[in-house]
Amino acid sequence: MLADQLTEVLRSADTESFLFGVAHVSAGRVHDMGEQDSTLSGTVDDERRRDVRLGARGFSCPCPQGRAGGAACEHAVAVALAQLLSRADSDLTDVVAAWFGGTLPLHVATVLSPE
Amino acid sequence: MASSSVSTGSSVSIGSSVSTVRRGRHTGRGQWSRPFLSVIEQAASGPRLALGRGYARRGQVLSVQVAPGSVTARVQGSRVTPYKVAVGLAPHPSPVWAEVEETLARQALYCAALLAGQVPPDLGPVLAAAGAGLFPRTVQDLRMTCSCSDARLPCKHLVATCCVLAELFDADPFELLHWRGRAREPLLVRLRQLRALPQPDPDHRLVSVSADPIDAAPVSAQRFWDSPTPPLTLEPGPQMPADLVLRQLPRPSPALGGGSLLDWLHGLYRSLPD
């Protein structure tokens, strides 16, 4: 489910990756977002272009941390945030506030729930 | 705008725009930075504070970007690759900012100052009273990270970043509001909506005034005496300059006469009898 997928990426990130991912989104460095079957994609213009895929079972990113697997890198965070914000009436501020407050899963689920 | 000249020789990325922050004398009063810096200074142990200040002075903070809840930076250390630094602080969520905006919109002087690009010096207490305090109270409020190997934070790279960030806040307090969750443009757009002012259009055409001005609410006698400031209308009163309204409007397009139209209107307003 989409909410779980995005939540998992955002929660697995460490603090540095989350905060840098927020910066990428805020600066407008995420583009070319797409969705095919259950895979979300997006590109982050970091010092290098990073093409990110968020799949049902994890994420992929060519950066060193992305290749190591495990916790989401800042690019995966950026694409997850951008995908979330593009689908729903939600503010980057509110997602970040939810992360700080430990209520990220609830926030993502609420934002994505059909009204 | 603030009288401080911000300075380090570092590059500052604010959102997607880049401005160069040049080193020089810091002439601001520090009111938008001192409460934040004192938290950092108290937390920095051993030589980290002095070393970090040195890094900032020598321009080793290569870039700083402000986003809601997240400040990120790159700091040149002894290694080839710059260290990645982040300073997180919980932003105030949208409902809190919505209340702040409505409070500010009721205060004509605050609104006018903000829309003119000035952050009123006493805005801090106003925001704190509305539940949107501007500064971390303790270092525990901050989520600090650095890619260096120092086990104790704030390391010198974090100190350096905070020094540059402090200068940025003094030079442009809107960036402090941005860090706490509301960037300058969305804030000003909302204030104009609430005051029923036209939004400037990139093509410099006057756009229609949006509905839902805060002053349209009927004023009951009870509310009049209860609220701290009675709602103000845009009509100039006898003590205000007759052309005050004109000063809040964006420049008319060349098709309408541009700046000379405004000049003519100013003259006309001033010559009209009360």
Tab-separated table of C-alpha atoms in Angstrom:
chain	number	residue	atom	x	y	z
A	1	MET	CA	0.000	0.000	0.000
A	2	LEU	CA	1.272	3.424	-0.915
A	3	ALA	CA	1.136	4.895	2.589
A	4	ASP	CA	3.139	2.000	4.022
A	5	GLN	CA	5.688	2.211	1.220
A	6	LEU	CA	6.333	5.906	1.709
A	7	THR	CA	6.251	5.665	5.494
A	8	GLU	CA	8.798	2.870	5.479
A	9	VAL	CA	11.246	4.873	3.382
A	10	LEU	CA	10.860	7.963	5.554
A	11	ARG	CA	11.141	6.065	8.824
A	12	SER	CA	14.179	4.033	7.831
A	13	ALA	CA	16.220	7.146	7.119
A	14	ASP	CA	18.623	8.439	9.727
A	15	THR	CA	18.480	12.060	10.828
A	16	GLU	CA	21.075	13.317	8.343
A	17	SER	CA	19.357	11.631	5.386
A	18	PHE	CA	15.939	12.883	6.428
A	19	LEU	CA	17.027	16.501	6.897
A	20	PHE	CA	18.991	16.535	3.630
A	21	GLY	CA	16.034	14.929	1.838
A	22	VAL	CA	13.805	17.740	3.119
A	23	ALA	CA	16.323	20.252	1.769
A	24	HIS	CA	16.212	18.699	-1.703
A	25	VAL	CA	12.428	18.936	-1.835
A	26	SER	CA	12.338	22.457	-0.444
A	27	ALA	CA	14.853	23.639	-3.022
A	28	GLY	CA	12.913	22.124	-5.899
A	29	ARG	CA	15.608	19.613	-6.772
A	30	VAL	CA	13.242	16.663	-7.279
A	31	HIS	CA	11.672	16.169	-10.685
A	32	ASP	CA	10.582	13.633	-13.300
A	33	MET	CA	8.392	11.810	-10.842
A	34	GLY	CA	6.554	8.769	-12.037
A	35	GLU	CA	4.609	5.728	-11.042
A	36	GLN	CA	4.503	2.357	-12.745
A	37	ASP	CA	2.710	-0.604	-11.175
A	38	SER	CA	3.819	-0.346	-7.589
A	39	THR	CA	7.108	1.402	-8.248
A	40	LEU	CA	7.501	5.112	-7.692
A	41	SER	CA	10.355	6.994	-9.286
A	42	GLY	CA	11.951	10.389	-9.218
A	43	THR	CA	15.211	12.174	-9.923
A	44	VAL	CA	17.135	14.348	-7.499
A	45	ASP	CA	19.542	17.020	-8.749
A	46	ASP	CA	22.210	16.652	-6.116
A	47	GLU	CA	25.857	17.246	-7.040
A	48	ARG	CA	25.096	14.364	-9.343
A	49	ARG	CA	21.789	13.408	-10.838
A	50	ARG	CA	20.326	10.592	-8.737
A	51	ASP	CA	17.572	8.432	-10.226
A	52	VAL	CA	15.585	6.849	-7.428
A	53	ARG	CA	13.120	3.981	-7.470
A	54	LEU	CA	10.854	3.154	-4.554
A	55	GLY	CA	9.554	-0.384	-4.944
A	56	ALA	CA	7.257	-2.594	-2.963
A	57	ARG	CA	10.230	-4.163	-1.230
A	58	GLY	CA	12.718	-1.381	-0.882
A	59	PHE	CA	14.389	1.439	-2.748
A	60	SER	CA	17.237	1.909	-5.186
A	61	CYS	CA	19.576	4.847	-5.649
A	62	PRO	CA	23.012	4.951	-7.262
A	63	CYS	CA	24.599	7.061	-4.505
A	64	PRO	CA	27.087	5.353	-2.137
A	65	GLN	CA	24.577	5.062	0.693
A	66	GLY	CA	21.867	3.890	-1.667
A	67	ARG	CA	24.095	1.165	-3.054
A	68	ALA	CA	24.870	-0.019	0.449
A	69	GLY	CA	21.163	-0.662	0.951
A	70	GLY	CA	19.450	-0.639	4.324
A	71	ALA	CA	18.443	2.772	5.577
A	72	ALA	CA	16.986	5.167	3.020
A	73	CYS	CA	19.438	7.682	1.605
A	74	GLU	CA	18.640	11.389	1.329
A	75	HIS	CA	17.612	10.945	-2.317
A	76	ALA	CA	15.103	8.207	-1.504
A	77	VAL	CA	13.741	10.456	1.253
A	78	ALA	CA	13.460	13.354	-1.172
A	79	VAL	CA	11.548	11.312	-3.746
A	80	ALA	CA	9.272	9.800	-1.081
A	81	LEU	CA	8.485	13.281	0.266
A	82	ALA	CA	7.906	14.696	-3.202
A	83	GLN	CA	5.652	11.789	-4.152
A	84	LEU	CA	3.643	12.291	-0.952
A	85	LEU	CA	3.291	16.040	-1.457
A	86	SER	CA	2.296	15.681	-5.099
A	87	ARG	CA	-0.646	13.455	-4.226
A	88	ALA	CA	-2.257	15.169	-1.358
A	89	ASP	CA	-3.074	18.473	0.150
A	90	SER	CA	-0.215	18.518	2.582
A	91	ASP	CA	2.586	20.866	3.419
A	92	LEU	CA	6.264	19.949	3.674
A	93	THR	CA	6.183	21.728	7.034
A	94	ASP	CA	3.541	19.322	8.342
A	95	VAL	CA	5.398	16.192	7.223
A	96	VAL	CA	8.556	17.469	8.912
A	97	ALA	CA	6.614	18.384	12.055
A	98	ALA	CA	5.165	14.850	12.086
A	99	TRP	CA	8.653	13.360	11.781
A	100	PHE	CA	9.860	15.374	14.766
A	101	GLY	CA	6.753	14.506	16.729
A	102	GLY	CA	6.968	10.767	16.052
A	103	THR	CA	3.602	10.754	14.269
A	104	LEU	CA	4.828	10.232	10.721
A	105	PRO	CA	2.909	7.006	9.958
A	106	LEU	CA	-0.356	8.537	11.148
A	107	HIS	CA	0.300	11.725	9.195
A	108	VAL	CA	1.089	9.891	5.941
A	109	ALA	CA	-1.941	7.619	6.312
A	110	THR	CA	-4.219	10.585	7.015
A	111	VAL	CA	-2.891	12.614	4.120
A	112	LEU	CA	-3.329	9.750	1.655
A	113	SER	CA	-6.674	8.461	2.874
A	114	PRO	CA	-9.474	9.033	0.381
A	115	GLU	CA	-12.004	11.607	1.570
B	1	MET	CA	15.946	46.127	5.584
B	2	ALA	CA	18.134	45.230	8.525
B	3	SER	CA	21.249	47.345	8.803
B	4	SER	CA	23.494	44.362	9.295
B	5	SER	CA	25.806	43.397	6.512
B	6	VAL	CA	26.077	39.664	6.491
B	7	SER	CA	29.472	38.361	5.860
B	8	THR	CA	31.674	35.327	5.741
B	9	GLY	CA	32.914	34.648	2.265
B	10	SER	CA	30.572	31.660	2.269
B	11	SER	CA	27.882	30.929	-0.234
B	12	VAL	CA	24.390	30.804	1.163
B	13	SER	CA	21.694	28.866	-0.624
B	14	ILE	CA	18.293	29.989	0.476
B	15	GLY	CA	15.764	27.654	-1.049
B	16	SER	CA	16.656	27.648	-4.708
B	17	SER	CA	18.369	31.016	-4.810
B	18	VAL	CA	21.991	31.601	-4.026
B	19	SER	CA	23.311	34.750	-2.477
B	20	THR	CA	26.839	35.408	-1.442
B	21	VAL	CA	27.352	36.141	2.198
B	22	ARG	CA	30.436	38.263	2.426
B	23	ARG	CA	32.696	38.597	5.426
B	24	GLY	CA	32.681	41.954	7.076
B	25	ARG	CA	31.544	43.691	10.183
B	26	HIS	CA	28.372	42.411	11.697
B	27	THR	CA	26.362	45.497	12.522
B	28	GLY	CA	23.009	43.873	13.395
B	29	ARG	CA	21.751	43.878	16.943
B	30	GLY	CA	21.696	40.097	17.018
B	31	GLN	CA	18.107	39.909	18.201
B	32	TRP	CA	17.284	37.205	15.673
B	33	SER	CA	20.414	35.223	16.438
B	34	ARG	CA	21.518	35.714	20.047
B	35	PRO	CA	18.940	33.395	21.670
B	36	PHE	CA	19.911	30.667	19.194
B	37	LEU	CA	23.665	31.196	19.451
B	38	SER	CA	23.697	31.130	23.233
B	39	VAL	CA	22.187	27.632	23.144
B	40	ILE	CA	25.000	26.496	20.850
B	41	GLU	CA	27.708	28.283	22.818
B	42	GLN	CA	26.660	26.674	26.057
B	43	ALA	CA	26.631	23.237	24.466
B	44	ALA	CA	29.987	23.402	22.672
B	45	SER	CA	32.739	21.876	24.754
B	46	GLY	CA	36.490	22.376	24.803
B	47	PRO	CA	38.005	24.015	21.747
B	48	ARG	CA	34.990	23.386	19.526
B	49	LEU	CA	33.459	26.832	19.993
B	50	ALA	CA	36.622	28.747	19.176
B	51	LEU	CA	37.577	26.431	16.322
B	52	GLY	CA	34.076	26.617	14.858
B	53	ARG	CA	34.079	30.412	14.967
B	54	GLY	CA	37.426	30.366	13.206
B	55	TYR	CA	36.020	28.125	10.493
B	56	ALA	CA	33.124	30.523	9.978
B	57	ARG	CA	35.399	33.579	9.813
B	58	ARG	CA	37.651	31.911	7.269
B	59	GLY	CA	34.761	31.081	4.991
B	60	GLN	CA	34.896	27.333	5.447
B	61	VAL	CA	31.115	27.071	5.557
B	62	LEU	CA	30.618	26.578	1.842
B	63	SER	CA	26.848	26.655	1.688
B	64	VAL	CA	23.855	26.866	4.002
B	65	GLN	CA	20.301	26.068	3.010
B	66	VAL	CA	17.210	26.784	5.091
B	67	ALA	CA	14.085	24.618	4.767
B	68	PRO	CA	11.169	23.973	7.124
B	69	GLY	CA	12.652	22.285	10.197
B	70	SER	CA	15.932	21.634	8.401
B	71	VAL	CA	19.120	23.603	7.956
B	72	THR	CA	21.746	21.816	5.871
B	73	ALA	CA	25.279	22.901	5.147
B	74	ARG	CA	28.609	21.845	3.724
B	75	VAL	CA	31.707	22.747	5.702
B	76	GLN	CA	35.273	22.413	4.450
B	77	GLY	CA	37.373	20.534	6.954
B	78	SER	CA	40.844	19.068	6.660
B	79	ARG	CA	39.678	16.407	4.239
B	80	VAL	CA	39.094	16.919	0.536
B	81	THR	CA	35.385	16.202	0.742
B	82	PRO	CA	33.429	18.785	2.727
B	83	TYR	CA	31.530	17.574	5.764
B	84	LYS	CA	27.749	17.482	5.626
B	85	VAL	CA	26.082	19.280	8.501
B	86	ALA	CA	22.429	19.436	9.467
B	87	VAL	CA	20.582	21.299	12.199
B	88	GLY	CA	16.986	20.236	12.649
B	89	LEU	CA	14.361	21.951	14.790
B	90	ALA	CA	10.691	20.986	14.854
B	91	PRO	CA	8.730	23.438	12.708
B	92	HIS	CA	5.349	24.729	13.820
B	93	PRO	CA	2.604	22.909	11.900
B	94	SER	CA	0.225	24.610	9.471
B	95	PRO	CA	-2.675	25.146	11.904
B	96	VAL	CA	-0.362	27.079	14.226
B	97	TRP	CA	0.912	29.199	11.348
B	98	ALA	CA	-2.668	29.811	10.161
B	99	GLU	CA	-3.506	31.247	13.589
B	100	VAL	CA	-0.343	33.351	13.553
B	101	GLU	CA	-1.254	34.727	10.138
B	102	GLU	CA	-4.734	35.690	11.293
B	103	THR	CA	-3.303	37.351	14.386
B	104	LEU	CA	-0.787	39.293	12.313
B	105	ALA	CA	-3.435	40.294	9.783
B	106	ARG	CA	-5.386	42.015	12.546
B	107	GLN	CA	-2.421	44.233	13.367
B	108	ALA	CA	-2.142	46.741	10.550
B	109	LEU	CA	1.298	47.954	11.527
B	110	TYR	CA	2.793	44.455	11.675
B	111	CYS	CA	1.225	43.639	8.345
B	112	ALA	CA	2.481	46.775	6.675
B	113	ALA	CA	5.996	46.164	7.963
B	114	LEU	CA	6.080	42.528	6.860
B	115	LEU	CA	4.666	43.337	3.444
B	116	ALA	CA	7.332	46.006	3.080
B	117	GLY	CA	9.976	43.334	3.733
B	118	GLN	CA	10.684	44.263	7.353
B	119	VAL	CA	10.298	41.891	10.268
B	120	PRO	CA	9.134	44.007	13.242
B	121	PRO	CA	11.627	43.832	16.122
B	122	ASP	CA	8.919	42.830	18.585
B	123	LEU	CA	7.544	40.024	16.435
B	124	GLY	CA	9.270	37.377	18.554
B	125	PRO	CA	7.032	37.833	21.618
B	126	VAL	CA	3.934	38.060	19.397
B	127	LEU	CA	4.757	34.707	17.834
B	128	ALA	CA	5.663	33.136	21.163
B	129	ALA	CA	2.305	34.202	22.588
B	130	ALA	CA	0.613	32.530	19.602
B	131	GLY	CA	2.465	29.283	20.301
B	132	ALA	CA	5.020	29.788	17.556
B	133	GLY	CA	8.213	30.586	19.423
B	134	LEU	CA	11.165	31.338	17.189
B	135	PHE	CA	14.103	29.867	19.083
B	136	PRO	CA	15.124	26.516	20.556
B	137	ARG	CA	15.009	26.656	24.316
B	138	THR	CA	17.720	24.088	24.920
B	139	VAL	CA	20.217	22.205	22.787
B	140	GLN	CA	18.029	19.107	23.190
B	141	ASP	CA	15.449	20.750	20.950
B	142	LEU	CA	17.963	20.565	18.095
B	143	ARG	CA	18.682	17.501	15.993
B	144	MET	CA	22.301	18.061	15.010
B	145	THR	CA	24.287	15.844	12.654
B	146	CYS	CA	27.713	16.049	11.057
B	147	SER	CA	29.523	13.568	8.863
B	148	CYS	CA	32.772	14.154	10.760
B	149	SER	CA	34.038	11.703	13.354
B	150	ASP	CA	33.701	13.920	16.440
B	151	ALA	CA	31.695	12.016	19.016
B	152	ARG	CA	30.644	15.160	20.835
B	153	LEU	CA	28.165	17.556	19.265
B	154	PRO	CA	28.112	20.368	18.463
B	155	CYS	CA	31.402	19.747	16.735
B	156	LYS	CA	33.354	22.643	15.261
B	157	HIS	CA	31.609	22.163	11.910
B	158	LEU	CA	28.211	22.519	13.568
B	159	VAL	CA	29.431	25.560	15.487
B	160	ALA	CA	30.667	27.119	12.248
B	161	THR	CA	27.363	26.409	10.529
B	162	CYS	CA	25.415	27.949	13.397
B	163	CYS	CA	27.596	31.070	13.302
B	164	VAL	CA	26.773	31.580	9.634
B	165	LEU	CA	23.133	30.709	10.216
B	166	ALA	CA	22.973	33.294	13.006
B	167	GLU	CA	24.294	35.994	10.700
B	168	LEU	CA	21.770	34.946	8.077
B	169	PHE	CA	18.897	35.250	10.556
B	170	ASP	CA	20.012	38.747	11.561
B	171	ALA	CA	20.318	39.820	7.943
B	172	ASP	CA	17.058	38.228	6.873
B	173	PRO	CA	14.762	37.267	9.763
B	174	PHE	CA	12.302	35.817	7.246
B	175	GLU	CA	14.732	32.902	7.010
B	176	LEU	CA	14.228	32.248	10.702
B	177	LEU	CA	10.473	32.106	10.099
B	178	HIS	CA	11.198	29.781	7.175
B	179	TRP	CA	13.138	27.400	9.422
B	180	ARG	CA	10.213	27.398	11.854
B	181	GLY	CA	7.879	26.376	9.045
B	182	ARG	CA	6.664	29.341	7.015
B	183	ALA	CA	8.661	30.682	4.059
B	184	ARG	CA	8.444	34.355	3.242
B	185	GLU	CA	6.353	34.262	0.079
B	186	PRO	CA	3.555	31.975	1.347
B	187	LEU	CA	3.402	34.120	4.503
B	188	LEU	CA	3.061	37.374	2.573
B	189	VAL	CA	0.573	35.882	0.098
B	190	ARG	CA	-1.616	34.813	3.015
B	191	LEU	CA	-1.344	38.211	4.738
B	192	ARG	CA	-2.404	39.955	1.544
B	193	GLN	CA	-5.372	37.593	1.242
B	194	LEU	CA	-6.430	38.292	4.797
B	195	ARG	CA	-6.082	42.059	4.319
B	196	ALA	CA	-7.887	41.956	0.956
B	197	LEU	CA	-4.857	43.317	-0.843
B	198	PRO	CA	-4.012	42.451	-4.436
B	199	GLN	CA	-1.240	39.918	-5.010
B	200	PRO	CA	1.627	41.116	-7.179
B	201	ASP	CA	1.608	39.315	-10.493
B	202	PRO	CA	4.890	38.418	-12.224
B	203	ASP	CA	3.724	40.320	-15.291
B	204	HIS	CA	3.121	43.401	-13.139
B	205	ARG	CA	-0.586	43.517	-13.871
B	206	LEU	CA	-2.937	44.403	-11.073
B	207	VAL	CA	-4.802	41.255	-10.150
B	208	SER	CA	-8.246	41.105	-8.695
B	209	VAL	CA	-8.560	41.281	-4.978
B	210	SER	CA	-9.359	37.906	-3.503
B	211	ALA	CA	-12.436	37.375	-1.413
B	212	ASP	CA	-12.464	36.565	2.284
B	213	PRO	CA	-10.946	39.702	3.762
B	214	ILE	CA	-10.683	39.560	7.531
B	215	ASP	CA	-12.394	42.937	7.883
B	216	ALA	CA	-15.604	41.681	6.266
B	217	ALA	CA	-16.681	40.004	9.503
B	218	PRO	CA	-19.428	41.911	11.262
B	219	VAL	CA	-18.196	43.598	14.399
B	220	SER	CA	-20.310	43.092	17.472
B	221	ALA	CA	-19.980	45.481	20.375
B	222	GLN	CA	-18.799	42.626	22.574
B	223	ARG	CA	-16.087	41.598	20.154
B	224	PHE	CA	-15.039	45.212	19.755
B	225	TRP	CA	-14.267	45.570	23.437
B	226	ASP	CA	-12.791	42.076	23.792
B	227	SER	CA	-10.315	42.006	20.962
B	228	PRO	CA	-6.940	43.630	21.571
B	229	THR	CA	-7.168	45.787	18.483
B	230	PRO	CA	-10.387	46.699	16.699
B	231	PRO	CA	-10.368	45.474	13.096
B	232	LEU	CA	-9.094	48.172	10.826
B	233	THR	CA	-10.446	48.938	7.391
B	234	LEU	CA	-8.350	50.109	4.503
B	235	GLU	CA	-10.067	53.488	4.319
B	236	PRO	CA	-7.696	56.174	5.497
B	237	GLY	CA	-8.920	57.972	8.569
B	238	PRO	CA	-8.547	61.667	9.095
B	239	GLN	CA	-5.126	61.304	10.702
B	240	MET	CA	-3.628	59.037	8.071
B	241	PRO	CA	-2.146	60.325	4.855
B	242	ALA	CA	-4.834	60.184	2.190
B	243	ASP	CA	-2.631	58.220	-0.157
B	244	LEU	CA	-1.718	55.465	2.352
B	245	VAL	CA	-3.824	52.920	0.475
B	246	LEU	CA	-1.906	53.639	-2.718
B	247	ARG	CA	1.362	52.788	-0.994
B	248	GLN	CA	0.174	49.251	-0.418
B	249	LEU	CA	-0.603	48.610	-4.067
B	250	PRO	CA	1.835	47.041	-6.485
B	251	ARG	CA	3.087	49.086	-9.406
B	252	PRO	CA	0.503	49.392	-12.195
B	253	SER	CA	1.424	47.900	-15.544
B	254	PRO	CA	2.895	50.101	-18.271
B	255	ALA	CA	-0.431	49.755	-20.128
B	256	LEU	CA	-2.135	51.565	-17.258
B	257	GLY	CA	0.539	54.184	-16.999
B	258	GLY	CA	3.091	52.510	-14.753
B	259	GLY	CA	4.779	54.567	-12.088
B	260	SER	CA	3.532	57.880	-13.452
B	261	LEU	CA	-0.053	56.691	-12.928
B	262	LEU	CA	0.768	56.128	-9.269
B	263	ASP	CA	2.392	59.543	-9.017
B	264	TRP	CA	-0.706	61.163	-10.532
B	265	LEU	CA	-2.983	59.247	-8.172
B	266	HIS	CA	-0.849	60.222	-5.181
B	267	GLY	CA	-1.209	63.860	-6.156
B	268	LEU	CA	-4.918	63.452	-6.666
B	269	TYR	CA	-5.465	61.718	-3.323
B	270	ARG	CA	-3.525	64.342	-1.441
B	271	SER	CA	-5.483	67.149	-3.048
B	272	LEU	CA	-8.896	65.653	-2.315
B	273	PRO	CA	-10.786	67.257	0.571
B	274	ASP	CA	-11.318	65.011	3.649
